[in-house]
Short mmCIF file of C-alpha atoms in Angstrom, two decimals:
data_model
loop_
_atom_site.label_atom_id
_atom_site.label_comp_id
_atom_site.label_asym_id
_atom_site.label_seq_id
_atom_site.Cartn_x
_atom_site.Cartn_y
_atom_site.Cartn_z
CA MET R 1 -49.42 -21.89 -135.63
CA ARG R 2 -49.20 -18.31 -134.42
CA ASN R 3 -48.65 -19.60 -130.87
CA ALA R 4 -45.81 -21.81 -132.02
CA ASP R 5 -44.24 -18.80 -133.80
CA HIS R 6 -44.59 -16.76 -130.75
CA ARG R 7 -42.96 -19.41 -128.55
CA ILE R 8 -40.09 -19.74 -130.94
CA THR R 9 -39.55 -16.04 -131.24
CA THR R 10 -39.76 -15.49 -127.44
CA ALA R 11 -37.27 -18.37 -126.79
CA LEU R 12 -34.84 -17.10 -129.32
CA GLN R 13 -35.11 -13.46 -128.03
CA GLN R 14 -34.58 -14.63 -124.43
CA ASP R 15 -31.46 -16.39 -125.49
CA ALA R 16 -30.17 -13.30 -127.43
CA PRO R 17 -26.99 -11.56 -126.17
CA PRO R 18 -27.23 -7.92 -125.03
CA ALA R 19 -27.58 -5.26 -127.74
CA GLY R 20 -24.44 -3.42 -126.59
CA ASP R 21 -21.62 -5.83 -125.77
CA PRO R 22 -18.22 -4.18 -125.67
CA ALA R 23 -16.56 -7.34 -124.44
CA PHE R 24 -17.60 -9.15 -127.68
CA ARG R 25 -16.19 -6.31 -129.74
CA LEU R 26 -12.95 -6.46 -127.78
CA GLN R 27 -12.68 -10.19 -128.37
CA VAL R 28 -13.10 -9.65 -132.05
CA LEU R 29 -10.54 -6.84 -132.13
CA GLU R 30 -8.13 -8.95 -130.09
CA ARG R 31 -8.53 -11.91 -132.39
CA ARG R 32 -8.02 -9.69 -135.46
CA GLU R 33 -4.85 -8.30 -134.00
CA ARG R 34 -3.53 -11.73 -133.12
CA GLN R 35 -4.30 -12.86 -136.72
CA ARG R 36 -2.54 -9.85 -138.17
CA PHE R 37 0.47 -10.41 -135.87
CA ARG R 38 0.71 -14.08 -136.91
CA ARG R 39 0.53 -13.15 -140.63
CA HIS R 40 3.22 -10.48 -140.32
CA ALA R 41 5.41 -12.75 -138.22
CA LEU R 42 5.14 -15.56 -140.78
CA ILE R 43 5.81 -13.25 -143.78
CA SER R 44 8.88 -11.68 -141.96
CA MET R 45 10.15 -15.08 -141.07
CA ALA R 46 9.76 -16.38 -144.59
CA ALA R 47 11.50 -13.26 -145.94
CA ALA R 48 14.33 -13.71 -143.47
CA VAL R 49 14.85 -17.39 -144.40
CA ILE R 50 14.76 -16.61 -148.12
CA THR R 51 17.25 -13.79 -147.67
CA ALA R 52 19.55 -15.97 -145.68
CA ILE R 53 19.40 -18.69 -148.33
CA VAL R 54 20.21 -16.17 -151.06
CA MET R 55 23.12 -14.75 -149.07
CA VAL R 56 24.50 -18.21 -148.54
CA VAL R 57 24.11 -19.11 -152.25
CA LEU R 58 25.75 -15.74 -153.25
CA ALA R 59 28.63 -16.36 -150.94
CA VAL R 60 29.17 -20.01 -152.07
CA SER R 61 28.95 -19.07 -155.79
CA GLY R 62 31.60 -16.40 -155.36
CA GLY R 63 29.32 -13.60 -156.75
CA ARG R 64 28.64 -15.47 -160.08
CA MET R 65 24.84 -15.49 -159.27
CA TYR R 66 24.82 -11.87 -158.23
CA THR R 67 22.08 -10.70 -160.74
CA ALA R 68 19.69 -13.66 -159.92
CA GLY R 69 20.32 -13.14 -156.20
CA SER R 70 19.52 -9.41 -156.43
CA VAL R 71 16.27 -10.12 -158.32
CA VAL R 72 15.20 -12.66 -155.66
CA LEU R 73 16.05 -10.26 -152.81
CA PHE R 74 14.20 -7.46 -154.58
CA ALA R 75 11.13 -9.63 -155.00
CA VAL R 76 11.27 -10.61 -151.31
CA VAL R 77 11.49 -6.95 -150.26
CA LEU R 78 8.51 -6.11 -152.53
CA LEU R 79 6.36 -8.97 -151.21
CA THR R 80 7.17 -8.11 -147.58
CA ALA R 81 6.40 -4.40 -148.15
CA SER R 82 3.03 -5.27 -149.80
CA ALA R 83 2.11 -7.22 -146.79
CA TYR R 84 2.65 -4.10 -144.62
CA LEU R 85 1.00 -1.70 -147.09
CA PRO R 86 -2.40 -1.57 -145.29
CA VAL R 87 -0.55 -0.68 -142.07
CA PHE R 88 1.25 2.21 -143.78
CA GLY R 89 -2.05 3.26 -145.42
CA ARG R 90 -3.74 3.40 -141.99
CA LEU R 91 -0.84 5.35 -140.49
CA ILE R 92 -0.92 7.88 -143.33
CA ARG R 93 -4.69 8.25 -142.97
CA ARG R 94 -4.47 8.57 -139.13
CA PHE R 95 -1.78 11.31 -139.25
CA SER R 96 -3.09 12.78 -142.50
CA LEU R 97 0.38 12.75 -144.05
CA MET H 1 -26.87 11.34 -138.71
CA GLU H 2 -26.49 7.60 -138.48
CA GLU H 3 -24.44 5.99 -141.25
CA GLY H 4 -26.04 3.35 -143.36
CA ASP H 5 -24.71 -0.25 -143.39
CA GLU H 6 -23.42 0.05 -146.98
CA GLU H 7 -21.53 3.17 -146.14
CA LEU H 8 -19.97 1.37 -143.14
CA VAL H 9 -18.89 -1.55 -145.30
CA ALA H 10 -17.34 0.80 -147.82
CA ALA H 11 -15.44 2.47 -144.99
CA VAL H 12 -14.32 -0.92 -143.64
CA ARG H 13 -13.05 -1.74 -147.12
CA ASP H 14 -10.86 1.37 -146.83
CA GLY H 15 -9.54 0.18 -143.51
CA SER H 16 -11.69 2.26 -141.15
CA GLU H 17 -11.47 0.92 -137.63
CA ARG H 18 -14.31 3.15 -136.45
CA ALA H 19 -16.64 1.82 -139.17
CA PHE H 20 -15.71 -1.74 -138.21
CA ASN H 21 -16.48 -1.14 -134.52
CA VAL H 22 -19.88 0.40 -135.40
CA LEU H 23 -20.68 -2.53 -137.67
CA VAL H 24 -19.79 -5.06 -135.00
CA ASP H 25 -21.81 -3.18 -132.33
CA ARG H 26 -24.78 -2.89 -134.62
CA HIS H 27 -25.04 -6.46 -135.76
CA GLN H 28 -23.40 -8.57 -133.19
CA GLN H 29 -26.66 -9.25 -131.38
CA SER H 30 -28.56 -10.60 -134.38
CA VAL H 31 -25.63 -12.58 -135.73
CA ARG H 32 -25.03 -14.18 -132.35
CA THR H 33 -28.82 -14.82 -131.88
CA PHE H 34 -28.90 -16.59 -135.20
CA LEU H 35 -25.78 -18.66 -134.34
CA ARG H 36 -27.09 -19.54 -130.93
CA GLY H 37 -30.22 -20.81 -132.57
CA ILE H 38 -28.33 -23.20 -134.83
CA THR H 39 -25.17 -24.18 -132.87
CA SER H 40 -24.05 -24.48 -129.27
CA TRP H 41 -23.54 -21.34 -127.26
CA ASP H 42 -19.77 -21.57 -127.12
CA ASP H 43 -19.48 -22.28 -130.88
CA ALA H 44 -21.92 -19.45 -131.60
CA ASP H 45 -19.66 -16.73 -130.16
CA ASP H 46 -16.59 -18.26 -131.67
CA ILE H 47 -18.16 -18.35 -135.16
CA ALA H 48 -19.62 -14.90 -134.67
CA GLN H 49 -16.12 -13.61 -134.08
CA GLU H 50 -14.87 -15.35 -137.09
CA THR H 51 -17.72 -13.90 -139.05
CA PHE H 52 -16.71 -10.33 -138.18
CA LEU H 53 -13.01 -11.16 -138.84
CA ALA H 54 -14.15 -12.25 -142.36
CA VAL H 55 -15.97 -8.95 -142.75
CA TRP H 56 -12.74 -7.12 -141.97
CA THR H 57 -10.53 -9.16 -144.30
CA HIS H 58 -13.12 -9.67 -147.12
CA ALA H 59 -15.10 -6.41 -147.10
CA ARG H 60 -14.19 -6.13 -150.78
CA SER H 61 -16.30 -9.18 -151.59
CA PHE H 62 -19.50 -7.25 -150.66
CA ARG H 63 -21.32 -6.76 -153.96
CA GLY H 64 -24.16 -4.59 -152.75
CA GLY H 65 -27.52 -5.80 -151.50
CA HIS H 66 -28.53 -6.18 -147.92
CA VAL H 67 -25.58 -5.96 -145.57
CA ARG H 68 -27.46 -7.88 -142.85
CA ALA H 69 -28.16 -10.75 -145.28
CA TRP H 70 -24.46 -10.69 -146.30
CA LEU H 71 -23.34 -10.90 -142.69
CA PHE H 72 -25.71 -13.82 -142.12
CA SER H 73 -24.57 -15.54 -145.19
CA ILE H 74 -20.91 -15.39 -143.93
CA ALA H 75 -22.08 -16.68 -140.49
CA TRP H 76 -24.08 -19.44 -142.19
CA ARG H 77 -21.13 -20.68 -144.21
CA LYS H 78 -18.93 -20.66 -141.17
CA ALA H 79 -21.54 -22.48 -139.15
CA LYS H 80 -21.84 -25.18 -141.80
CA GLY H 81 -17.99 -25.45 -141.91
CA ALA H 82 -17.95 -25.81 -138.15
CA GLN H 83 -20.49 -28.56 -138.24
CA ARG H 84 -18.10 -30.48 -140.62
CA SER H 85 -15.04 -29.67 -138.50
CA TRP H 86 -13.82 -32.70 -136.68
CA PHE H 87 -11.96 -30.58 -134.16
CA ARG H 88 -15.03 -28.65 -133.20
CA ARG H 89 -17.14 -31.85 -133.05
CA ARG H 90 -14.66 -33.33 -130.71
CA ARG H 91 -14.51 -30.35 -128.42
CA ARG H 92 -18.31 -30.15 -128.45
CA ASP H 93 -18.57 -33.82 -127.46
CA SER H 94 -16.00 -33.55 -124.68
CA ASP H 95 -17.57 -30.27 -123.31
CA TYR H 96 -21.01 -31.70 -122.89
CA HIS H 97 -21.31 -29.85 -119.66
CA ASP H 98 -21.36 -26.55 -121.59
CA SER H 99 -25.08 -26.59 -122.19
CA ALA H 100 -25.71 -27.18 -118.50
CA SER H 101 -23.68 -24.11 -117.56
CA SER H 102 -25.02 -21.84 -120.37
CA PRO H 103 -27.18 -18.87 -119.21
CA ALA H 104 -30.06 -20.45 -121.06
CA CYS H 105 -30.30 -23.05 -118.30
CA GLU H 106 -29.60 -20.66 -115.48
CA ILE H 107 -32.59 -18.56 -116.32
CA GLY H 108 -34.37 -20.98 -118.62
CA THR H 109 -37.95 -22.09 -118.36
CA GLU H 110 -39.28 -25.44 -119.37
CA ASP H 111 -40.93 -23.93 -122.36
CA ARG H 112 -37.74 -22.39 -123.57
CA LEU H 113 -35.88 -25.65 -123.27
CA ALA H 114 -38.66 -27.39 -125.13
CA VAL H 115 -38.43 -24.96 -128.04
CA ARG H 116 -34.67 -25.34 -128.14
CA GLN H 117 -34.95 -29.14 -128.13
CA ALA H 118 -37.60 -28.95 -130.85
CA LEU H 119 -35.39 -26.68 -132.89
CA ALA H 120 -32.34 -28.87 -132.32
CA ALA H 121 -34.19 -31.87 -133.86
CA LEU H 122 -34.66 -29.97 -137.13
CA PRO H 123 -32.23 -30.42 -140.06
CA LEU H 124 -29.72 -27.58 -140.10
CA ALA H 125 -31.03 -25.69 -143.12
CA GLN H 126 -34.66 -25.82 -141.74
CA ARG H 127 -33.43 -24.60 -138.38
CA ALA H 128 -31.45 -21.80 -139.94
CA ALA H 129 -34.32 -20.59 -142.03
CA LEU H 130 -36.63 -20.70 -139.06
CA VAL H 131 -34.24 -18.82 -136.76
CA LEU H 132 -33.51 -16.23 -139.29
CA SER H 133 -37.18 -15.70 -140.07
CA LEU H 134 -38.64 -15.88 -136.55
CA GLY H 135 -35.71 -15.02 -134.32
CA CYS H 136 -33.86 -12.36 -136.34
CA GLY H 137 -36.84 -10.87 -138.17
CA LEU H 138 -35.46 -11.38 -141.73
CA THR H 139 -38.01 -11.42 -144.65
CA HIS H 140 -38.22 -14.51 -146.74
CA PRO H 141 -36.23 -13.01 -149.57
CA GLU H 142 -33.55 -11.83 -147.15
CA THR H 143 -33.42 -15.33 -145.55
CA ALA H 144 -33.06 -16.81 -149.03
CA GLU H 145 -30.16 -14.39 -149.79
CA ALA H 146 -28.42 -15.21 -146.48
CA LEU H 147 -28.69 -18.94 -146.91
CA GLY H 148 -27.98 -18.89 -150.62
CA LEU H 149 -31.11 -20.91 -151.35
CA PRO H 150 -34.01 -20.33 -153.78
CA LEU H 151 -36.93 -18.36 -152.25
CA GLY H 152 -39.35 -21.36 -152.71
CA THR H 153 -36.92 -23.75 -150.85
CA VAL H 154 -36.67 -21.28 -147.88
CA LYS H 155 -40.50 -20.90 -147.74
CA SER H 156 -40.90 -24.68 -147.62
CA HIS H 157 -38.10 -25.05 -145.01
CA ILE H 158 -39.87 -22.46 -142.86
CA ALA H 159 -43.27 -24.13 -143.25
CA ARG H 160 -41.96 -27.63 -142.54
CA GLY H 161 -39.71 -26.50 -139.70
CA ARG H 162 -42.58 -24.59 -138.14
CA GLU H 163 -44.87 -27.61 -138.49
CA ARG H 164 -42.38 -29.95 -136.92
CA VAL H 165 -41.72 -27.58 -133.95
CA ARG H 166 -45.50 -27.20 -133.51
CA VAL H 167 -45.87 -30.95 -133.34
CA ALA H 168 -42.90 -31.35 -131.00
CA LEU H 169 -44.41 -28.73 -128.71
CA GLY H 170 -47.72 -30.58 -128.70
CA GLU H 171 -49.73 -27.77 -130.15
CA PRO H 172 -52.97 -28.38 -132.02
CA SER H 173 -52.90 -27.68 -135.85
#
C-alpha cells in the first residue's frame, strides 16, 4: 500500500507545474481584464440603448412623459455608475485621494 | 513577515491587486496539480484560471476556514461543471493529440503513465479525493471540506481509490 501511495505521489509531483510561474499569473490577469472589459462594455452599451430609447420616447410624446423619462435616465446613470464603483475605489486607494 | 492566506483573501475582497497576485503565486501550483490529476492538462490550466477569477470576483463568499480547502472547493466545482460541459467534451474529443504532446509524455516514464491510467479509470470523486490527499498533501478533513463531502465518505473514497490503483499497478496487497 505504501509503495502505491509513493508511486501516486511521485507521479503527481512530477506532473506538477513549477512553483513560480509568472506566465500563469499573467494569463489569469489578462483573462480578468478581458472579463472586466466585456462587462463594462455590455453595461455601457445597454445604458446607451436605454438612453436612446428614452430620448426617442420623450421626443415622440412631446415632453408629456418627461418625469417618467427622467426617472428612467436617473436609474440608468445610477446602475452604470455602480458598475464602475470598484474602479473608482481602486483609483482612490492608489492615489490616496 | 509573510501574510497569512486569510489576510490575503480579506485584502482581495477590498480589491487589492497585490494580494491577489500573491495568492495566485502561492497556490497556483497545488491547484493546477490537483486539476491535472483529475482532468486533461489543457482543461486543468483553463479551469485553474477560472478558479482564480472566481476568487477575485467572489472573495466575499469566503466564510473563514482553510483558504486552501476553499480554493480547491472552487476548483472542484468548476472541474465537475467542465465534465458536464458539452463544449469542453467536444473540444477534448477533437484534440485527442493533446495528451501526446503534453510534457507528461515528453519526460514521462512507463510507471508514471501507468499511475495516470490507473487514476483515470477511477470515478471522478475517488480520483479527486486521492489526488488531494496524496498529490496535494491535504489532510482528510481538509479534503472533505474541499470536496463538500462527509469525512467518512472521503476516507472510503481514498481507501477504495488506493486499492483500485494498487490492483491496476499490479502490486501485492
